[in-house]
Coordinates of C-alpha atoms and ligand atoms in Angstrom, one line a residue:
X1 CA -26.6 4.4 -8.1
X2 CA -22.9 2.7 -8.3
X3 CA -21.7 2.1 -11.6
X4 CA -19.3 -0.2 -12.7
X5 CA -16.0 2.2 -13.4
X6 CA -17.0 5.0 -10.3
X7 CA -15.8 2.2 -7.6
X8 CA -12.0 3.0 -7.6
X9 CA -11.5 6.4 -9.2
X10 CA -8.0 6.9 -10.7
X11 CA -7.0 10.2 -11.3
X12 CA -3.6 10.8 -13.2
X13 CA -1.3 14.3 -12.3
X14 CA 1.6 13.7 -14.4
X15 CA 4.1 10.7 -12.5
X16 CA 1.6 10.9 -9.5
X17 CA -2.4 8.9 -9.7
X18 CA -4.6 9.1 -7.3
X19 CA -7.1 6.2 -6.4
X20 CA -10.1 6.6 -4.1
X21 CA -11.7 3.9 -3.4
X22 CA -15.7 5.5 -3.7
X23 CA -18.5 3.3 -2.0
X24 CA -18.8 6.0 1.0
X25 CA -21.8 4.7 1.8
X26 CA -20.4 1.2 3.1
X27 CA -17.4 2.8 4.6
X28 CA -15.7 1.9 1.3
X29 CA -15.8 -1.7 2.5
X30 CA -14.6 -3.6 -0.7
X31 CA -17.3 -5.7 -2.2
X32 CA -16.2 -8.3 -5.6
X33 CA -17.3 -5.7 -7.9
X34 CA -15.2 -2.8 -6.0
X35 CA -11.8 -5.4 -6.1
X36 CA -12.1 -6.2 -9.6
X37 CA -12.1 -2.2 -10.1
X38 CA -9.0 -1.8 -8.2
X39 CA -7.6 -5.0 -9.6
X40 CA -7.9 -3.5 -13.0
X41 CA -6.8 0.5 -11.6
X42 CA -3.5 -0.8 -10.4
X43 CA -2.8 -3.2 -13.2
X44 CA -3.7 0.2 -15.3
X45 CA -0.9 1.9 -13.2
X46 CA 1.9 -0.9 -13.0
X47 CA 1.2 -1.0 -16.9
X48 CA 1.6 2.9 -17.2
X49 CA 5.2 3.8 -17.6
X50 CA 4.1 7.3 -16.8
X51 CA 3.2 6.7 -13.1
X52 CA 5.6 6.8 -10.2
X53 CA 4.1 6.8 -7.4
X54 CA 0.2 5.8 -6.3
X55 CA -1.6 7.2 -3.7
X56 CA -4.6 5.5 -1.9
X57 CA -7.5 6.3 -0.2
X58 CA -10.7 6.4 0.9
X59 CA -13.6 8.5 0.0
X60 CA -15.1 10.2 2.2
X61 CA -14.6 11.6 6.0
X62 CA -15.0 8.9 7.8
X63 CA -13.3 5.4 6.0
X64 CA -10.4 4.5 3.6
X65 CA -11.7 1.1 3.9
X66 CA -14.1 -0.6 6.6
X67 CA -12.7 -3.9 6.0
X68 CA -14.2 -6.5 3.0
X69 CA -17.9 -6.6 2.6
X70 CA -19.3 -8.6 5.4
X71 CA -23.1 -9.4 3.4
X72 CA -20.4 -10.8 0.5
X73 CA -18.4 -13.2 3.1
X74 CA -21.7 -14.1 5.5
X75 CA -22.8 -17.1 3.2
X76 CA -19.2 -18.2 1.7
X77 CA -18.3 -21.9 1.6
X78 CA -15.3 -23.1 2.5
X79 CA -14.2 -22.2 -1.3
X80 CA -15.3 -20.0 -1.4
X81 CA -13.9 -17.7 0.8
X82 CA -10.8 -20.1 0.0
X83 CA -10.8 -18.1 -3.7
X84 CA -11.6 -14.6 -2.9
X85 CA -8.5 -14.8 0.3
X86 CA -6.0 -16.2 -3.0
X87 CA -7.4 -13.8 -5.3
X88 CA -7.2 -11.2 -3.2
X89 CA -4.1 -11.5 -1.8
X90 CA -2.5 -11.7 -5.2
X91 CA -4.2 -8.2 -5.5
X92 CA -2.5 -7.4 -2.5
X93 CA 0.9 -8.9 -4.0
X94 CA 0.5 -6.9 -7.1
X95 CA 0.8 -3.9 -4.8
X96 CA 3.7 -4.4 -2.7
X97 CA 5.6 -6.5 -5.4
X98 CA 4.8 -4.3 -8.4
X99 CA 7.1 -1.6 -9.5
X100 CA 4.8 1.7 -8.6
X101 CA 5.6 3.6 -4.8
X102 CA 2.4 2.9 -3.2
X103 CA 1.6 5.7 -0.3
X104 CA -2.1 5.1 2.3
X105 CA -2.9 7.5 3.1
X106 CA -5.2 6.8 6.0
X107 CA -8.3 9.2 6.0
X108 CA -10.9 7.1 8.2
X109 CA -11.0 3.0 9.8
X110 CA -9.0 1.1 8.3
X111 CA -10.4 -2.5 9.4
X112 CA -10.0 -5.6 7.8
X113 CA -9.3 -5.8 4.7
X114 CA -8.6 -2.4 4.7
X115 CA -6.3 -2.6 7.6
X116 CA -4.8 -5.3 4.7
X117 CA -4.3 -3.3 2.0
X118 CA -2.6 -0.3 4.2
X119 CA -0.1 -3.0 4.5
X120 CA 0.7 -4.3 0.8
X121 CA 1.3 0.1 0.2
X122 CA 5.6 0.8 0.6
X123 CA 4.5 3.5 3.2
X124 CA 1.2 4.7 5.1
X125 CA 0.6 7.7 6.7
X126 CA -2.6 8.4 8.6
X127 CA -4.6 11.4 9.5
X128 CA -5.2 11.8 13.4
X129 CA -9.4 10.8 13.1
X130 CA -7.7 7.6 11.7
X131 CA -8.6 4.0 13.2
X132 CA -6.6 0.6 12.8
X133 CA -7.5 -2.8 13.4
X134 CA -7.6 -6.3 12.5
X135 CA -11.2 -6.6 13.9
X136 CA -12.0 -10.2 12.3
X137 CA -12.0 -12.3 15.6
X138 CA -15.1 -10.8 16.5
X139 CA -16.6 -12.3 13.4
X140 CA -15.2 -15.7 14.3
X141 CA -12.5 -15.5 11.4
X142 CA -9.1 -14.6 10.8
X143 CA -7.4 -12.3 8.4
X144 CA -7.6 -13.3 5.1
X145 CA -5.6 -10.7 3.2
X146 CA -2.7 -10.9 4.5
X147 CA -2.9 -9.6 8.0
X148 CA -1.7 -12.5 9.2
X149 CA 1.7 -12.3 7.4
X150 CA 2.2 -8.6 7.0
X151 CA 1.7 -7.8 10.2
X152 CA 3.3 -9.5 12.5
X153 CA 6.9 -8.7 10.5
X154 CA 5.9 -5.1 10.2
X155 CA 5.2 -4.7 14.1
X156 CA 7.1 -7.7 15.6
X157 CA 4.8 -11.0 16.8
X158 CA 3.1 -10.3 20.0
X159 CA 1.7 -6.8 18.8
X160 CA 0.3 -8.8 16.0
X161 CA -0.7 -10.9 18.2
X162 CA -2.9 -8.3 20.3
X163 CA -4.4 -7.0 17.9
X164 CA -5.5 -10.0 16.2
X165 CA -6.8 -11.6 19.5
X166 CA -8.9 -8.4 20.7
X167 CA -9.4 -6.9 17.5
X168 CA -9.0 -3.8 19.1
X169 CA -9.1 -0.6 17.2
X170 CA -6.1 2.1 17.7
X171 CA -5.9 5.4 17.2
X172 CA -3.3 6.7 14.9
X173 CA -1.2 8.0 17.6
X174 CA -1.0 4.9 18.8
X175 CA -0.1 3.1 15.2
X176 CA 2.8 5.4 14.7
X177 CA 4.3 4.7 18.0
X178 CA 3.7 0.7 16.9
X179 CA 5.1 1.4 13.8
X180 CA 2.4 0.3 11.7
X181 CA 2.3 4.4 10.3
X182 CA 4.9 6.4 9.5
X183 CA 3.3 9.7 9.9
X184 CA 0.2 10.9 11.3
X185 CA -1.5 14.4 10.6
X186 CA -4.4 16.9 11.1
X187 CA -7.2 15.2 8.9
X188 CA -7.7 18.3 6.8
X189 CA -3.8 18.2 5.9
X190 CA -3.6 14.4 5.2
X191 CA -3.8 14.4 1.4
X192 CA -1.8 17.4 0.7
X193 CA 0.9 15.4 2.8
X194 CA 0.4 12.6 0.7
X195 CA 1.2 14.3 -2.3
X196 CA 4.1 16.3 -1.2
X197 CA 5.5 13.1 0.0
X198 CA 4.6 11.4 -3.5
X199 CA 6.3 14.4 -5.7
X200 CA 9.2 14.3 -3.5
X201 CA 9.5 10.3 -4.5
X202 CA 8.4 11.3 -7.7
X203 CA 11.2 13.7 -8.5
X204 CA 13.4 10.4 -7.7
X205 CA 14.9 8.3 -10.3
X206 CA 12.1 5.3 -11.2
X207 CA 15.5 2.6 -11.6
X208 CA 16.3 3.0 -7.9
X209 CA 13.0 3.9 -6.6
X210 CA 12.0 0.1 -8.1
X211 CA 15.5 -1.7 -6.8
X212 CA 15.0 0.1 -2.9
X213 CA 11.5 -1.7 -3.2
X214 CA 12.7 -5.2 -4.6
X215 CA 15.8 -5.1 -1.9
X216 CA 13.5 -4.0 0.8
X217 CA 10.7 -6.7 0.5
X218 CA 12.4 -9.9 -1.6
X219 CA 15.5 -9.3 1.0
X220 CA 13.1 -9.7 4.0
X221 CA 12.4 -13.0 3.3
X222 CA 16.0 -14.3 3.0
X223 CA 18.6 -14.6 5.6
X224 CA 20.7 -11.6 6.3
X225 CA 24.1 -13.4 4.2
X226 CA 22.2 -14.2 0.7
X227 CA 20.2 -10.7 2.0
X228 CA 23.3 -9.0 1.9
X229 CA 24.6 -11.0 -1.8
X230 CA 21.2 -9.9 -3.3
X231 CA 21.5 -6.0 -1.5
X232 CA 25.0 -6.3 -3.7
X233 CA 23.7 -7.7 -7.1
X234 CA 20.8 -5.2 -7.6
X235 CA 23.8 -2.7 -5.8
X236 CA 25.6 -3.6 -9.1
X237 CA 22.6 -3.6 -11.5
X238 CA 22.0 -0.2 -10.5
X239 CA 25.1 0.7 -12.9
X240 CA 23.2 -0.5 -16.4
X241 CA 21.3 2.3 -16.0
X242 CA 21.5 5.4 -17.1
X243 CA 20.5 7.7 -14.5
X244 CA 23.9 6.2 -12.2
X245 CA 26.3 7.7 -14.6
X246 CA 24.3 10.6 -14.5
X247 CA 23.0 11.6 -11.3
X248 CA 27.2 10.8 -10.2
X249 CA 28.1 13.1 -13.7
X250 CA 25.9 15.8 -11.9
X251 CA 27.6 15.3 -8.5
X252 CA 30.3 15.8 -9.3
X253 CA 30.0 18.7 -12.0
X254 CA 28.1 20.5 -9.0
X255 CA 24.7 20.7 -11.0
X256 CA 21.3 19.2 -10.8
X257 CA 20.5 15.9 -12.2
X258 CA 18.3 15.0 -15.4
X259 CA 16.7 11.9 -14.7
X260 CA 15.7 10.0 -18.0
X261 CA 14.3 7.5 -15.7
X262 CA 16.1 4.4 -17.4
Ligands
CAA1 N1 -18.8 -4.7 5.2 C1 -20.0 -4.5 4.7 N2 -20.5 -3.2 5.1 C2 -19.6 -2.4 6.2 C3 -18.5 -3.0 6.6 C4 -18.2 -3.9 6.1 N3 -16.9 -4.5 6.5 N4 -18.4 -1.3 7.2 C5 -19.3 -0.5 7.5 N5 -20.3 -1.3 6.1 C6 -21.6 -0.8 6.2 C7 -22.3 -0.6 7.4 O1 -23.5 -2.0 7.6 C8 -23.5 0.9 7.0 O2 -24.2 0.0 6.0 P1 -25.9 0.6 6.1 O3 -25.8 2.0 6.6 O4 -26.2 -0.1 5.0 O5 -26.3 -0.6 7.7 C9 -22.4 1.5 7.1 O6 -21.5 0.9 6.4 C10 -21.9 2.4 8.2 O7 -21.4 1.9 9.3 P2 -22.2 2.0 10.3 O8 -23.3 2.5 10.1 O9 -21.8 0.5 11.5 O10 -20.8 3.0 10.8 P3 -21.0 3.4 12.5 O11 -19.9 4.6 12.2 O12 -22.1 3.0 13.5 O13 -18.9 2.1 12.7 C11 -17.3 0.7 12.1 C12 -18.2 1.8 12.3 C13 -17.1 1.1 14.0 C14 -16.2 0.8 10.6 C15 -18.8 -0.2 11.5 O14 -18.9 -0.2 10.6 C16 -18.0 -2.3 11.9 O15 -17.4 -2.5 12.6 N6 -17.6 -2.2 10.5 C17 -17.2 -3.3 10.5 C18 -15.7 -3.7 10.4 C19 -15.3 -4.8 9.6 O16 -15.2 -5.8 10.6 N7 -14.1 -5.0 9.2 C20 -13.2 -6.5 9.2 C21 -14.5 -6.6 8.1 S1 -13.4 -8.3 7.6 C22 -12.4 -8.8 6.5 O17 -12.5 -7.6 6.3 C23 -12.1 -10.2 6.4 C24 -10.5 -10.5 5.8 O18 -10.0 -10.2 6.4 C25 -10.7 -9.7 4.0

């Protein structure tokens, strides 16, 4: 029996958090309670100053997340469906625009809302057994949790439309070819690789990580001239941090930097 608090499990290891979506009997499909718990888990991570990197994965061997829960959505009226879309878009924006680095460790099916959850993360790596796709068209709907916007920005309109028009599922290897995931690893090594990557990133100074994320995510929506000015502003802001002084001094003194994450 699933109870509140069990559907998204967060484990903390110093600066890393591992979030596991835990509804394996429904292939981790996101129903209202799971979404509420995911929202609470993301808010808790964002509020924890110690956490620098969070990994999101799915429980079991079959699925990352097989989508929004179709049983929940089927009877919705237009306003109810719009409400869910807006609420989940806000949740995924918390991930995309949050101050933590999020890594999606795609351990199986990442379909519909599952693919959209992965798209909101900063980095996506996949097990070689994973399958990804936006099959909403087969249900008479469109992706509504950011997919029609994030997917074309990531893989280009032609490929994104092909995936959304056909609803086809693609392999992890194909997803890597089109830039939808950045790495494919054997399924048994997926979590180890995600943690290795997370540890490398968590060893970096937090403000620089945050400003890289902001520069990429916000700059992407600007024309190039504005984006360059924005980058220069954020570059300047780095020089207000203790870690910039320390990082450069450590280089000049030929020693390892002692980051203060300030
Ligand atoms: N919602 C609700 N339940 C789901 C689900 C989903 N998205 N995906 C899987 N499940 C449930 C199944 O109903 C089944 O439950 P029961 O055992 O109670 O019957 C259980 O998970 C196991 O699934 P299958 O028996 O179907 O497993 P399979 O190995 O034969 O197939 C699959 C796996 C290909 C992923 C198939 O389950 C499938 O096609 N799932 C739906 C995928 C999909 O269409 N996702 C998009 C949803 S819409 C969306 O996400 C819109 C949006 O933008 C938010």
